[in-house]
CSV table of C-alpha atoms in Angstrom, one decimal:
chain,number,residue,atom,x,y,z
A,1353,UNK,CA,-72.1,68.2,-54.1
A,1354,UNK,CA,-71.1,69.8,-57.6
A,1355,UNK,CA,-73.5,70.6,-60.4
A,1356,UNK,CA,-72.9,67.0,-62.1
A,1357,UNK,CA,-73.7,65.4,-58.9
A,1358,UNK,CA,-76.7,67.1,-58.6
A,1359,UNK,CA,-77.8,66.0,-62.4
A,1360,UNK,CA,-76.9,62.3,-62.2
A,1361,UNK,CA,-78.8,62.4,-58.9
A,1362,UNK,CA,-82.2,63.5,-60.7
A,1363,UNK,CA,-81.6,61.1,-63.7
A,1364,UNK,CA,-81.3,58.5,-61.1
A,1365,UNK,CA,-85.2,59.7,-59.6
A,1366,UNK,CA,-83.5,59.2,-56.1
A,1367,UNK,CA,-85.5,62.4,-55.4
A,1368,UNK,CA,-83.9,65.2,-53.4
A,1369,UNK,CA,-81.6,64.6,-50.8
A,1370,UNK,CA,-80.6,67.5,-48.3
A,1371,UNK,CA,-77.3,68.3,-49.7
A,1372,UNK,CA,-78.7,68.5,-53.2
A,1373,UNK,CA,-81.4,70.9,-51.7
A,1374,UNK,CA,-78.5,72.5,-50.5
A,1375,UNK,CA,-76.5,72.9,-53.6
A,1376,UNK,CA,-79.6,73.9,-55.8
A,1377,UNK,CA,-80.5,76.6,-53.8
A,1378,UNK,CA,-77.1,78.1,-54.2
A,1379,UNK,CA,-77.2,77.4,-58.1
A,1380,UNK,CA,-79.5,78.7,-60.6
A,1381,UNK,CA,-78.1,76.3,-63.6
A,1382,UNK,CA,-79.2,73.5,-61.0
A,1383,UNK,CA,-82.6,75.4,-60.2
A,1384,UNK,CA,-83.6,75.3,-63.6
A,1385,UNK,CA,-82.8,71.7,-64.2
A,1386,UNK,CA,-84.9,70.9,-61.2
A,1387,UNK,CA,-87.8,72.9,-62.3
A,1388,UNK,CA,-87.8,71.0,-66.2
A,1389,UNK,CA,-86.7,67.8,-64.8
A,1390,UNK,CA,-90.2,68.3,-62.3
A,1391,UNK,CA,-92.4,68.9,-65.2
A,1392,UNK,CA,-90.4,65.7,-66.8
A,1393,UNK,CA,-91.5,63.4,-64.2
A,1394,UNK,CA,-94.8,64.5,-63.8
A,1395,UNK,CA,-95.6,63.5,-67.6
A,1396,UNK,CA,-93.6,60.7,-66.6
A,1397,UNK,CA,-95.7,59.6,-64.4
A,1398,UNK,CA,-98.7,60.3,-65.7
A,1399,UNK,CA,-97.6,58.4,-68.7
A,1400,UNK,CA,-96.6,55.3,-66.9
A,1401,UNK,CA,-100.3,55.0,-65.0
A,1402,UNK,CA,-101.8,53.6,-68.1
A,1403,UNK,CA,-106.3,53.4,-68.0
A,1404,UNK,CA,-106.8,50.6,-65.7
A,1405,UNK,CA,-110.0,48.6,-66.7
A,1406,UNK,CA,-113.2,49.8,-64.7
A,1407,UNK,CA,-113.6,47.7,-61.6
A,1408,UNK,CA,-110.5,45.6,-62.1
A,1409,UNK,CA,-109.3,46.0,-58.6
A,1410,UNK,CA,-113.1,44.7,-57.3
A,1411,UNK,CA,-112.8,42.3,-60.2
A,1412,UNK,CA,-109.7,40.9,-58.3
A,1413,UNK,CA,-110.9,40.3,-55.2
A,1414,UNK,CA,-114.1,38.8,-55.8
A,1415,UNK,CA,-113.7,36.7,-59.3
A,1416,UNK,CA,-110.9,34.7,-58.2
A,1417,UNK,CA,-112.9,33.7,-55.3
A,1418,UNK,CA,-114.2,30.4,-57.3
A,1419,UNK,CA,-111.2,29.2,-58.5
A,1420,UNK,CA,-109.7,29.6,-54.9
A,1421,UNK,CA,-112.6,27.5,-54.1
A,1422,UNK,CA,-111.5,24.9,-56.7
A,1423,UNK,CA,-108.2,24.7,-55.4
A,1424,UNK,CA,-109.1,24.8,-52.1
A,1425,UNK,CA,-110.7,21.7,-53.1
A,1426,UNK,CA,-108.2,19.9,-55.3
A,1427,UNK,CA,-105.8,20.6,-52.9
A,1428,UNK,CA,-107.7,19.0,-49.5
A,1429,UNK,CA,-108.1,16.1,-52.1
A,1430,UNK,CA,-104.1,16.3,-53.1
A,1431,UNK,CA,-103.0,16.1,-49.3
A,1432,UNK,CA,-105.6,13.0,-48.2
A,1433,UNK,CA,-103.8,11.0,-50.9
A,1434,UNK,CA,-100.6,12.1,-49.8
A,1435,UNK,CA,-101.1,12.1,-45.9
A,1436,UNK,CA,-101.2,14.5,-43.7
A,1437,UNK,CA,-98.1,13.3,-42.3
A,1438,UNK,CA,-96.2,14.7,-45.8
A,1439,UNK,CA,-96.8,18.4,-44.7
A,1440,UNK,CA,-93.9,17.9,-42.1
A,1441,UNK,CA,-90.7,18.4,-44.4
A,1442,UNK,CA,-92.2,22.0,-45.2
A,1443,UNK,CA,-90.1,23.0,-42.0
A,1444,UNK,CA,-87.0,21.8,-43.3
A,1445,UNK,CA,-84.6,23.2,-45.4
A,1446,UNK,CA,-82.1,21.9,-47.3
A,1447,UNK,CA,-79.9,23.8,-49.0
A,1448,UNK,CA,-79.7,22.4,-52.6
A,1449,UNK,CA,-83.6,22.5,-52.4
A,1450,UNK,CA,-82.8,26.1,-51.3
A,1451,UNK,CA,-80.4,26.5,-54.3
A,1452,UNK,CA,-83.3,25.5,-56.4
A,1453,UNK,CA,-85.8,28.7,-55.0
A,1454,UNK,CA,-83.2,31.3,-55.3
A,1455,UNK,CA,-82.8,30.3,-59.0
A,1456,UNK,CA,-86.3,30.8,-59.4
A,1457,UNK,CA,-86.0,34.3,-57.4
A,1458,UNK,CA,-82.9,35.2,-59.0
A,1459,UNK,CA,-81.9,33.7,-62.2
A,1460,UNK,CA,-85.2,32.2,-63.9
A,1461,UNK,CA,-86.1,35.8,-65.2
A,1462,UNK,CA,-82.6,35.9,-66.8
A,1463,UNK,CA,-82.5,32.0,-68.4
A,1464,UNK,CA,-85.8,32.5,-69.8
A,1465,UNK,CA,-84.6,35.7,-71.2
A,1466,UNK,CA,-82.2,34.2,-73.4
A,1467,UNK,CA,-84.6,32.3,-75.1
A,1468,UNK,CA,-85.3,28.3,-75.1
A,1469,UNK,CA,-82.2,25.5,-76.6
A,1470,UNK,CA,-84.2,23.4,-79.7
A,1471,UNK,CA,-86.6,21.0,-78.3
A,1472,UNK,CA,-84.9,18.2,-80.4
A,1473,UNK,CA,-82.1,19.1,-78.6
A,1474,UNK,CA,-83.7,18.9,-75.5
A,1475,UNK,CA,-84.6,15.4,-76.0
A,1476,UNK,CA,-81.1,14.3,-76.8
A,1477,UNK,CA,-79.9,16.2,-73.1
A,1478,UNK,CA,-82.5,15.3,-71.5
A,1479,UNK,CA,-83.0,11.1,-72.1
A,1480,UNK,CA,-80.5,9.8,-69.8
A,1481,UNK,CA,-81.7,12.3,-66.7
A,1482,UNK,CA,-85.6,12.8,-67.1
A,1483,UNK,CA,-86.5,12.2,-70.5
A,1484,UNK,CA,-88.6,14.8,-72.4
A,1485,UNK,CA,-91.5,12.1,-73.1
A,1486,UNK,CA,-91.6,12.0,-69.3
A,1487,UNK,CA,-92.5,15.5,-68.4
A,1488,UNK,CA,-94.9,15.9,-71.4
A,1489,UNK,CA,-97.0,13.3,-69.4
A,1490,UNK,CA,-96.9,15.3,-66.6
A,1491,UNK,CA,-97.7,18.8,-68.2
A,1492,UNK,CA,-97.3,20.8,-70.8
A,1493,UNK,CA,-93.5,21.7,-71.3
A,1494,UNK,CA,-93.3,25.5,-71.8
A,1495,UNK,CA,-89.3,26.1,-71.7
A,1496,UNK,CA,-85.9,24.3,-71.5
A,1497,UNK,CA,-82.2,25.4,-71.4
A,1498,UNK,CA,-79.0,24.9,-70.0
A,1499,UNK,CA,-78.4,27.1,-67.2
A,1500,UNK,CA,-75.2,26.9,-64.7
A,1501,UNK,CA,-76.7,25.7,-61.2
A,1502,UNK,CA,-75.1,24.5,-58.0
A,1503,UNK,CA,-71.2,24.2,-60.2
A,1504,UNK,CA,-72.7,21.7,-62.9
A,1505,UNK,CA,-74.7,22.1,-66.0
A,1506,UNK,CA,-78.6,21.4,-65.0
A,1507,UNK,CA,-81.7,22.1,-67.8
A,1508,UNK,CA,-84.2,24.7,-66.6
A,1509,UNK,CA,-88.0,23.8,-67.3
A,1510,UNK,CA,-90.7,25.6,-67.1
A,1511,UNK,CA,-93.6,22.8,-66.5
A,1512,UNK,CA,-97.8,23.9,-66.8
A,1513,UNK,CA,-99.5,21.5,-65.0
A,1514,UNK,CA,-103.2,21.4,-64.6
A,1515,UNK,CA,-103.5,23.2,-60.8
A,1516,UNK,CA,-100.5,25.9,-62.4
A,1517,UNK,CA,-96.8,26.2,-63.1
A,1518,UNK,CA,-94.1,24.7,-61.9
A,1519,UNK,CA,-90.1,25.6,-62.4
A,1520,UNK,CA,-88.0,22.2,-62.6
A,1521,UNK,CA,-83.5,22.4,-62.1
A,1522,UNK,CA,-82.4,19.0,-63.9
A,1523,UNK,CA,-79.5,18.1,-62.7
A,1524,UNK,CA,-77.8,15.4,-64.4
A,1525,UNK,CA,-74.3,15.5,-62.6
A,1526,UNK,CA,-76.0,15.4,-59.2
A,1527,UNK,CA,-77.7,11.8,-57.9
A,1528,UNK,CA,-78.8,11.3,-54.9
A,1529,UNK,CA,-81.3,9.3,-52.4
A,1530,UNK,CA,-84.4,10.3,-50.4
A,1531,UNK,CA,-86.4,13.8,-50.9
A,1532,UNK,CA,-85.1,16.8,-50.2
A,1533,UNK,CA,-87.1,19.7,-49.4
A,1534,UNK,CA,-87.2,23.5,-48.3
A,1535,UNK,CA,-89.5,26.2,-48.1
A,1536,UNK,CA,-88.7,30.2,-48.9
A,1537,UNK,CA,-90.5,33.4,-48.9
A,1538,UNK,CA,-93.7,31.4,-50.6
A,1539,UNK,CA,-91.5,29.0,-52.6
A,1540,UNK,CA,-91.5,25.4,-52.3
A,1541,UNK,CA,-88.8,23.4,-53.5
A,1542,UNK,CA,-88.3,19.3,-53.7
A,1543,UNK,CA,-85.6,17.8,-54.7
A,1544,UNK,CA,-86.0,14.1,-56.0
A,1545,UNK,CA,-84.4,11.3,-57.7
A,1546,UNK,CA,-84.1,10.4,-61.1
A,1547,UNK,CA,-82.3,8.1,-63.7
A,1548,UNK,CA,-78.5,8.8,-63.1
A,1549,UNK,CA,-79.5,12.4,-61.5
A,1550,UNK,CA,-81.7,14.5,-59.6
A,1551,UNK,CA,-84.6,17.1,-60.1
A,1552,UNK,CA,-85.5,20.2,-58.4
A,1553,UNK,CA,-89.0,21.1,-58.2
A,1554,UNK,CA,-90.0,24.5,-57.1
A,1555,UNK,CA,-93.7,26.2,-57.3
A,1556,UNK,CA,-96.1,28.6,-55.2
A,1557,UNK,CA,-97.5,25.8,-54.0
A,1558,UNK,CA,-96.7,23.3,-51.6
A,1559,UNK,CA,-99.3,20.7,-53.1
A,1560,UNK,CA,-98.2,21.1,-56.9
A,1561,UNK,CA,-95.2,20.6,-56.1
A,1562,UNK,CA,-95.5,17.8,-54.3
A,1563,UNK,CA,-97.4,16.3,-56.6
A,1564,UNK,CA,-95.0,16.7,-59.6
A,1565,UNK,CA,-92.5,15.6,-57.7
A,1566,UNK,CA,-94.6,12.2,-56.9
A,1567,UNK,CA,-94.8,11.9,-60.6
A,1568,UNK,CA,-91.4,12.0,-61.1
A,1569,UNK,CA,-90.6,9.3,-58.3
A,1570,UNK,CA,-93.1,7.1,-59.8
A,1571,UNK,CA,-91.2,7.1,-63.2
A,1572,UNK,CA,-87.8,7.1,-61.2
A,1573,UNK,CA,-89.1,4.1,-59.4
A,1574,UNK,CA,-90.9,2.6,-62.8
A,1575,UNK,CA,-87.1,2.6,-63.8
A,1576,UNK,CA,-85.4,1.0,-61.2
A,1577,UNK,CA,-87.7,-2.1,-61.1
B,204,UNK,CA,-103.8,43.8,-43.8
B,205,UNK,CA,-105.8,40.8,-45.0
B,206,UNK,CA,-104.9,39.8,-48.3
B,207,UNK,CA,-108.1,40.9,-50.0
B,208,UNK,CA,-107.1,44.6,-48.5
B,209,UNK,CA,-103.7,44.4,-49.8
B,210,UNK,CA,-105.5,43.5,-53.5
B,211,UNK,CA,-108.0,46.3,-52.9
B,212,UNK,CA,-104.6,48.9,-52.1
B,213,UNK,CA,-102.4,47.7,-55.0
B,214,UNK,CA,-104.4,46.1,-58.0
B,215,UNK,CA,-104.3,49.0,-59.9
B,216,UNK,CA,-100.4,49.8,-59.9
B,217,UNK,CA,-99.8,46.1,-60.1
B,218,UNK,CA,-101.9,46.1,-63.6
B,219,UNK,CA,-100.0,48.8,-64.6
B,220,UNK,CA,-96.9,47.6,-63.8
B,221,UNK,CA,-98.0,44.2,-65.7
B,222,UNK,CA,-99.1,46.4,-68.5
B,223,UNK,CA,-95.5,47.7,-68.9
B,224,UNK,CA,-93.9,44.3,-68.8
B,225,UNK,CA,-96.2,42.6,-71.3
B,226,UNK,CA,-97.6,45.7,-73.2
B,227,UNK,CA,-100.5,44.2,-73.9
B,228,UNK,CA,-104.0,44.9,-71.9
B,229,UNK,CA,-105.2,41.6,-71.8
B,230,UNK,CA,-102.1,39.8,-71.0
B,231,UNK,CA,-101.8,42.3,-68.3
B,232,UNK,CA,-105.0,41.3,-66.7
B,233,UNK,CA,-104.4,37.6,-67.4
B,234,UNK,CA,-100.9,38.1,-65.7
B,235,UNK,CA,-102.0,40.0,-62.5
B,236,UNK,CA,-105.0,37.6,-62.0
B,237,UNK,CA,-102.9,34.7,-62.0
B,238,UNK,CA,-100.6,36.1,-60.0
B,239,UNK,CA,-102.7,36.8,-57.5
B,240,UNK,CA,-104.5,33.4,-56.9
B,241,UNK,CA,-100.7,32.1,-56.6
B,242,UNK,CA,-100.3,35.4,-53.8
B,243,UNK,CA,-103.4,34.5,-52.2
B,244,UNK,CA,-102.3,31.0,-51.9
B,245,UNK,CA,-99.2,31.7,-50.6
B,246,UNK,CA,-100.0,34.9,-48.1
B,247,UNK,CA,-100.3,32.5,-45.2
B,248,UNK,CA,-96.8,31.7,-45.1
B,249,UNK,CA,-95.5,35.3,-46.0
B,250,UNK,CA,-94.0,36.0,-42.5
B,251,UNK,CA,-92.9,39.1,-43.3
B,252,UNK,CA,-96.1,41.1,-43.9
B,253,UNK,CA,-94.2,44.8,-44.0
B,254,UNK,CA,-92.6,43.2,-47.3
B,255,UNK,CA,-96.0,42.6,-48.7
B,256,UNK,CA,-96.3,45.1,-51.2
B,257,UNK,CA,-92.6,44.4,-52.9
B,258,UNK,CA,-93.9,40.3,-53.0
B,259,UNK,CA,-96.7,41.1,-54.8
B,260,UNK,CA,-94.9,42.7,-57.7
B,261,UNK,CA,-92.2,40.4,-57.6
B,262,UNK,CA,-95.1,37.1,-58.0
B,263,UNK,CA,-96.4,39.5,-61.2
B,264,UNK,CA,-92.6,40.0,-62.4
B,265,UNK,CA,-92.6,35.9,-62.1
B,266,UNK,CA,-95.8,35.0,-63.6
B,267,UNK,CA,-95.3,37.5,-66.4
B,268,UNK,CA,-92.1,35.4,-67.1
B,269,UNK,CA,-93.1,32.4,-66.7
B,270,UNK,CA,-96.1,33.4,-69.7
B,271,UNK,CA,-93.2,34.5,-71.7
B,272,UNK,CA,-91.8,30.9,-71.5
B,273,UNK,CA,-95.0,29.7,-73.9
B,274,UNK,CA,-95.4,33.2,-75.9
B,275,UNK,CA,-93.3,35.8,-77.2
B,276,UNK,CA,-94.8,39.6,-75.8
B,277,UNK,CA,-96.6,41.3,-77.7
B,278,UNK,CA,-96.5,44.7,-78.4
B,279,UNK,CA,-99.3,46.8,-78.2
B,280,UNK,CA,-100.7,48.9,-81.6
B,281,UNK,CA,-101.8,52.1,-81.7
B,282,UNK,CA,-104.8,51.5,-82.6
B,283,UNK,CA,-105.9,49.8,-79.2
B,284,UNK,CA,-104.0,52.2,-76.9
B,285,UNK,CA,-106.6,54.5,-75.5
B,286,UNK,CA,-104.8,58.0,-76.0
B,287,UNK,CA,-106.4,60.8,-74.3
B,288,UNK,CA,-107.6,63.6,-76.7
B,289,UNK,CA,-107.4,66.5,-74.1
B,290,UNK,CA,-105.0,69.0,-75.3
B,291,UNK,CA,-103.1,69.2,-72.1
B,292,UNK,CA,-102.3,65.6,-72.1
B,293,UNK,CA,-100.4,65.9,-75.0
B,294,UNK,CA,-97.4,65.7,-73.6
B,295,UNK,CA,-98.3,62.3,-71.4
B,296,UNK,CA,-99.7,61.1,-74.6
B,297,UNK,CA,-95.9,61.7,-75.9
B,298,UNK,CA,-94.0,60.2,-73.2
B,299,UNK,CA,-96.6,56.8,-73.2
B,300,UNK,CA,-95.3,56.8,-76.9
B,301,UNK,CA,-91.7,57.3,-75.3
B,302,UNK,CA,-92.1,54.8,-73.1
B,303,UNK,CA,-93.4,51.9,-75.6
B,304,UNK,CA,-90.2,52.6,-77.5
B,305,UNK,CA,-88.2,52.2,-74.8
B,306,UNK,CA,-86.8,48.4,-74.1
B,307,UNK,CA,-88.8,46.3,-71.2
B,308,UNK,CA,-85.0,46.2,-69.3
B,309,UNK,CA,-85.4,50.1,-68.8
B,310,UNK,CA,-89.1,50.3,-68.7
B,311,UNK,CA,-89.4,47.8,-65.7
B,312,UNK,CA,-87.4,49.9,-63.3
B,313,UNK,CA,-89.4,52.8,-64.1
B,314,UNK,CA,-92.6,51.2,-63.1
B,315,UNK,CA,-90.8,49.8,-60.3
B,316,UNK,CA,-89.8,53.7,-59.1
B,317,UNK,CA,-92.8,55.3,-59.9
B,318,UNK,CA,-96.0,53.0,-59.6
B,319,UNK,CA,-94.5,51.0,-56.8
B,320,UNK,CA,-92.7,53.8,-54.9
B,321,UNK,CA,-89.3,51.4,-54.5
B,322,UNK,CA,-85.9,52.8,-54.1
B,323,UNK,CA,-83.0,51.3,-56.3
B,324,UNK,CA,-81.7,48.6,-53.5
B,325,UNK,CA,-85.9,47.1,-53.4
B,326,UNK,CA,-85.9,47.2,-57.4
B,327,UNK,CA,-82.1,46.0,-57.5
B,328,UNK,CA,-83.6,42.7,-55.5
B,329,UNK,CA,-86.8,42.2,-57.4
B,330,UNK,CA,-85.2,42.7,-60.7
B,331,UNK,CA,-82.1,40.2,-59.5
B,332,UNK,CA,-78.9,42.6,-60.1
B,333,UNK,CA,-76.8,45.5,-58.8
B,334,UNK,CA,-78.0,48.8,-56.9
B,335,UNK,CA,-75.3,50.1,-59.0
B,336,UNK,CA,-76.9,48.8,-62.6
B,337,UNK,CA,-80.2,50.0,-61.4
B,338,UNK,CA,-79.5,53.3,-61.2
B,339,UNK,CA,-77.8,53.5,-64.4
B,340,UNK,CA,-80.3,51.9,-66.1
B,341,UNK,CA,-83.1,54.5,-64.2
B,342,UNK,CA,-80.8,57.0,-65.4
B,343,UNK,CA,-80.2,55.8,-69.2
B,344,UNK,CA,-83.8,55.7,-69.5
B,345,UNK,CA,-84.7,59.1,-68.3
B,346,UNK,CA,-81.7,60.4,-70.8
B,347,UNK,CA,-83.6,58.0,-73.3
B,348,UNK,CA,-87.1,59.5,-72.4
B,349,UNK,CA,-85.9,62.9,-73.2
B,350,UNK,CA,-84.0,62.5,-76.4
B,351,UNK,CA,-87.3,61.1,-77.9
B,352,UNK,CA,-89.5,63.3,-76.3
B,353,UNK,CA,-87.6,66.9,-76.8
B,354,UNK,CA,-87.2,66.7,-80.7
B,355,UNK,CA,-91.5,66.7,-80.9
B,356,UNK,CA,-91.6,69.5,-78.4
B,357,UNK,CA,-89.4,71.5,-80.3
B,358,UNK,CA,-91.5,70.6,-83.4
B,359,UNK,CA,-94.2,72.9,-82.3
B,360,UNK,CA,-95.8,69.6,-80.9
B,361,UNK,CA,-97.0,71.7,-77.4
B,362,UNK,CA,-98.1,74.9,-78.9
């Protein structure tokens, strides 16, 4: 390790490896960095851990506790309408339904990022797939853009729906039959029907999603009659 | 751990890491309190429980962008930032000035490092890039940290 090395290495806040211990103790330039760059990420630190409120951590173990409640509730309402019986695809996983959770985990951050395409817009890509009209009835639209997904061109939705948020994938170039569904490190995904395409619907929860994506075979079905 | 135990253990650096994304208090709150009802929901199904710490921050990093989907941040004024007025804090207070000057791209990692205790691959995964482009951007913002900082110290600014 050479004295550049040693620097980068610090920048980097990999902390101290052996062989930099090594090298600083046979290099005063390097001993002096190490003793600034200390005092550096002290204040550092200390900057970063901002006042937290009083009690916030208490706060957030016992405040939730009604709204758990609530949805505890909505939710054992949720699955009686649906039957039990529904719960049983949570095992499987398939992989465009698995496509749509690592977008969430990987690329959501990054598509929001570059900000929403003009909602008139929207309507216009949107109105031969799942028309914009459509998921305003099912919650309150939050973001859309284009986004590359699966080798095609699909819209990326952010959807707030009374019981939380769901992410919807429209995909317009891919139709298909049946539900799809899969089930990721606390992600659920469903993958449904609609006009002349398909929708991914991925959320936290298993129930929310499910019932979006009920809402969107309703309409899908409404449109085939 | 139960989940209420791993709330108890981690609420605090999770506010602060939501403070850094959002740079607002109340969104901060707003952010890790709805995060954590989707955790709590979720926990059951975690199956790996050793990952449980670098989960929780990622569901914040999640619900903090799925808020910015409806709202643009909002960045914090002085004049609500609670600035400590002991005389050997003065050079935190500098660096938190630092620090809300410095983009959220470079802050995030920061937080990541220092409130969560992750090493560049586990903040390479949460953040959805490159080992490689974490470290540079650790690195660019430590080299940013101390351009903006050095010129007040040599101002007289610590005396």
């Amino acid at each position: 390790m050479n004295c550049l090395d040693y620097r980068r290495a610090l920048l980097a806040g990999t902390g101290e490896a052996d062989a930099m211990r090594v090298h600083r103790l046979q290099c005063a330039g390097c001993t002096a960095e190490w003793q600034e760059h200390a005092a550096f990420e002290g204040a550092l630190r200390q900057a970063l851990e901002v006042p937290v409120p009083e009690g916030f951590a208490e706060r957030m173990t016992t405040v939730p506790v009604a709204r758990r409640r609530r949805f505890l509730a909505a939710a054992a309402t949720t699955l009686v309408a649906v039957g039990a019986g529904s719960y049983a695809w949570l095992a499987r996983q398939d992989p465009l339904a698995l496509a749509c959770i690592d977008f969430v985990m990987k690329e959501e951050a990054k598509s929001i990022m570059m900000g929403a395409m003009p909602r008139a817009e929207a309507r216009v890509a949107l109105a031969g797939t799942l028309p914009v009209e459509v998921l305003e009835g099912v919650g309150q639209v939050r973001h859309i853009s284009p986004c590359p997904f699966n080798g095609a061109t699909a819209y990326h939705v952010v959807l707030a729906v009374p019981q939380g948020k769901v992410t919807l994938l429209v995909m317009p170039s891919a139709p298909m039959r049946g539900v799809r569904h899969a089930d990721k490190e606390g992600m659920h995904a469903a993958v449904v029907a609609t006009k002349n395409g398909s929708v991914g619907i991925v959320g936290a929860d298993a129930a929310v999603v499910m019932s979006v994506a009920g809402a969107f075979q309703a309409y899908a079905a409404t449109r085939s009659a | 751990m139960g989940f209420e135990d791993l709330v108890r253990t981690h609420a605090r650096d999770l506010y602060r890491y939501a403070y850094w994304l959002a740079r607002d208090r109340q969104q901060a709150e707003d952010v890790v309190q709805e995060a954590l009802l989707r955790g709590w929901r979720a926990f059951p199904r975690l199956r790996e429980r050793a990952a449980a710490k670098s989960w929780l921050f990622s569901i914040v990093r999640r619900e903090y962008l799925r808020a910015l989907g409806s709202a643009a941040p909002q960045t914090e004024s002085l004049d609500t930032m609670d600035l400590p007025d002991e005389r050997q804090e003065l050079f935190g207070v500098e660096m938190r000035d630092a620090l809300m000057a410095l983009p959220a791209s470079y802050a995030e990692p920061l937080a990541l490092q220092l409130l969560g205790g992750f090493s560049c691959a586990e903040i390479a995964t949460m953040i959805g890039t490159t080992e490689g482009a974490t470290m540079t951007r650790l690195t660019r913002a430590r080299q940013a940290l101390k351009r903006l900082v050095a010129p007040r110290e040599r101002a007289g600014g610590r005396t």
